[in-house]
Every structure is written in C-alpha cells, then in structure tokens.
XYZ file of C-alpha atoms in Angstrom:
155
model
C -32.934 -8.259 5.407
C -33.506 -5.786 3.535
C -37.140 -7.212 1.263
C -38.131 -5.485 -2.120
C -41.156 -5.481 -3.291
C -40.599 -9.060 -5.951
C -40.080 -10.656 -2.278
C -36.302 -11.281 -2.804
C -34.258 -10.267 -0.344
C -30.184 -8.125 0.004
C -27.839 -8.896 3.286
C -27.127 -5.365 4.628
C -23.470 -6.985 3.886
C -23.809 -7.361 0.161
C -24.148 -3.288 -0.299
C -21.197 -2.510 1.721
C -19.146 -4.411 -0.737
C -20.212 -1.419 -3.800
C -18.129 1.607 -2.990
C -19.823 4.657 -1.173
C -18.578 8.105 -3.184
C -16.134 6.953 -4.711
C -14.191 9.583 -7.383
C -16.549 10.536 -9.977
C -17.466 14.171 -9.645
C -20.672 15.389 -10.420
C -20.992 17.846 -13.414
C -21.611 21.125 -12.032
C -24.870 21.348 -13.854
C -26.298 18.935 -11.543
C -29.095 19.961 -9.361
C -30.193 17.982 -6.514
C -34.009 16.224 -6.969
C -36.019 16.085 -4.024
C -37.774 13.651 -2.758
C -41.460 14.314 -1.137
C -41.036 13.575 2.516
C -41.875 9.405 2.604
C -43.850 8.296 6.432
C -42.436 5.566 8.569
C -43.001 3.449 11.035
C -40.768 0.937 12.736
C -39.465 -0.437 16.692
C -37.319 0.774 18.554
C -34.149 -1.594 19.458
C -33.773 -0.527 22.477
C -37.770 -0.686 23.786
C -39.764 -2.533 21.451
C -41.665 0.393 21.270
C -42.828 2.435 17.986
C -41.813 5.062 16.456
C -42.745 6.945 13.550
C -41.432 10.150 11.144
C -40.637 11.107 7.566
C -37.824 10.325 5.606
C -36.106 13.191 2.586
C -34.837 12.045 0.451
C -32.008 14.306 -1.910
C -29.534 12.882 -4.972
C -27.928 14.200 -7.158
C -29.125 12.401 -10.290
C -26.597 10.555 -12.863
C -29.097 8.546 -14.635
C -32.810 7.626 -14.860
C -35.482 9.236 -11.983
C -37.313 6.513 -9.748
C -40.877 7.730 -9.674
C -42.492 8.380 -5.697
C -43.643 5.704 -5.399
C -40.455 2.995 -5.808
C -38.543 5.648 -3.050
C -41.503 4.740 -0.421
C -40.827 1.323 -1.457
C -37.267 1.698 -0.269
C -37.745 3.031 2.873
C -40.405 0.730 3.572
C -39.044 -2.077 3.152
C -35.641 -0.437 4.933
C -37.749 0.289 8.176
C -39.597 -2.669 8.428
C -38.987 -4.522 11.706
C -36.514 -3.689 14.814
C -34.194 -1.633 14.877
C -32.477 1.917 15.818
C -33.681 5.653 13.447
C -29.386 5.676 12.856
C -28.836 2.197 11.171
C -32.582 2.659 9.451
C -30.930 6.223 6.847
C -28.029 3.952 6.228
C -29.772 1.154 5.250
C -32.087 3.678 2.849
C -28.488 5.336 1.755
C -27.256 2.233 0.696
C -30.287 1.775 -1.005
C -30.527 4.223 -2.869
C -26.665 5.312 -3.613
C -26.322 1.024 -5.078
C -29.645 1.321 -7.108
C -29.401 4.482 -8.453
C -25.515 5.138 -8.675
C -26.035 8.834 -8.425
C -23.511 10.948 -7.871
C -24.821 11.524 -4.098
C -27.518 10.716 -1.866
C -29.300 12.838 0.849
C -31.190 10.899 2.924
C -33.084 13.014 6.752
C -34.995 11.219 8.852
C -37.026 12.279 12.018
C -38.416 10.365 13.552
C -40.241 10.137 16.442
C -39.871 7.440 20.054
C -42.955 5.821 21.385
C -39.949 5.857 24.958
C -39.001 9.462 24.946
C -40.063 11.706 25.715
C -43.203 14.261 24.338
C -41.661 16.550 21.430
C -38.648 14.472 21.790
C -38.191 13.817 17.791
C -35.069 12.787 16.723
C -33.463 13.393 13.384
C -31.249 11.259 11.343
C -28.261 12.590 8.389
C -26.668 10.331 5.825
C -25.142 11.283 2.911
C -23.343 9.448 -0.008
C -20.798 9.925 -3.240
C -20.992 14.666 -4.175
C -23.114 14.942 -1.113
C -20.669 13.878 1.870
C -17.811 15.348 0.826
C -19.187 18.710 0.162
C -20.760 20.404 2.459
C -22.260 23.681 0.464
C -23.967 20.631 -1.531
C -24.845 19.080 2.658
C -26.522 22.387 3.276
C -28.148 22.743 -0.100
C -29.983 19.553 0.888
C -30.679 21.354 4.339
C -31.873 24.415 2.797
C -34.016 22.686 0.805
C -35.363 20.030 2.667
C -36.452 23.061 5.085
C -38.447 24.789 2.555
C -40.132 22.133 1.413
C -41.648 20.761 5.221
C -42.788 24.674 5.246
C -44.195 24.502 1.755
C -46.228 21.483 2.123
C -47.047 22.958 5.629
C -48.975 26.110 4.115
C -51.342 23.977 2.186
C-alpha cells in the first residue's frame, strides 16, 4: 500500500487505472524541472537486507509545481517496506504521474544493496508520458541529472 502523510492509503492497482503517457504532447516551451536528489532507505525483498540510495525526479510541468518536501514524502511513502528497487521506481513514477498530471515524468533511482558486492550500485529508470516516448527528453533528463550530481559533489 502507498501511504501519504494524511494516513490514508492507495493501492498501487488503483494507480494503474489512470492513463500513462496519453496522447497529449507537451508544448515545445515546457522545460524539464528537476527535483534535488532525495535519499531513501528500504529493505531488499529477496534477502531482507537494507538498501539505500537517492531518487532523482524530473518532470514536464503542466500545472502547479510541488515543493521538495512533498516529493520527499512521496519517496518516503514509496520506499517504505520490503521491495525491489525496480518496483519502487515504478511506484514513485506512477504516483507523480497521477498526482501532478505532468506532460512527462522521469525517475532515476540509484541504490546500494547490503546483499550485493561493495561498489555494485544499481541504477533503475522509469519514464512516463512524453519522457517515455522521446529519446531526446530522456537524454536531457539523464544529462541534467548527472550535471546536478557533479554540482552537488563540488559544493
């Protein structure tokens, strides 16, 4: 179950009733908005050992933006419990896609598993909407995410 800050729950199955990547193309002037990396902690479904890392979210805004604490709550809700990283990336992407109704969403999850060899970080991607169907926008999301990481490392 997905939990948000009001204590209500929403099953992942209900999110799947909403269209993903509809036919609405974003206007050319819509720019990708990046959310600062959000740390997470979870438990590996296969080994019941912890894994942790950071979630990077980018979206093509179609309405009002969310603030960073709201994205943090979404990541906290989707990363709690026992799961695999791929499912967590999908849940975060579906949640943002459903709640914001943006033109497109990109989610990049970088995780380090306690059950894996050291320095064997895992990267998972999920794209919805216009980002799912555009290699150029996916490339822009990945490039800007890496640039943000370099900039944060320099600080």
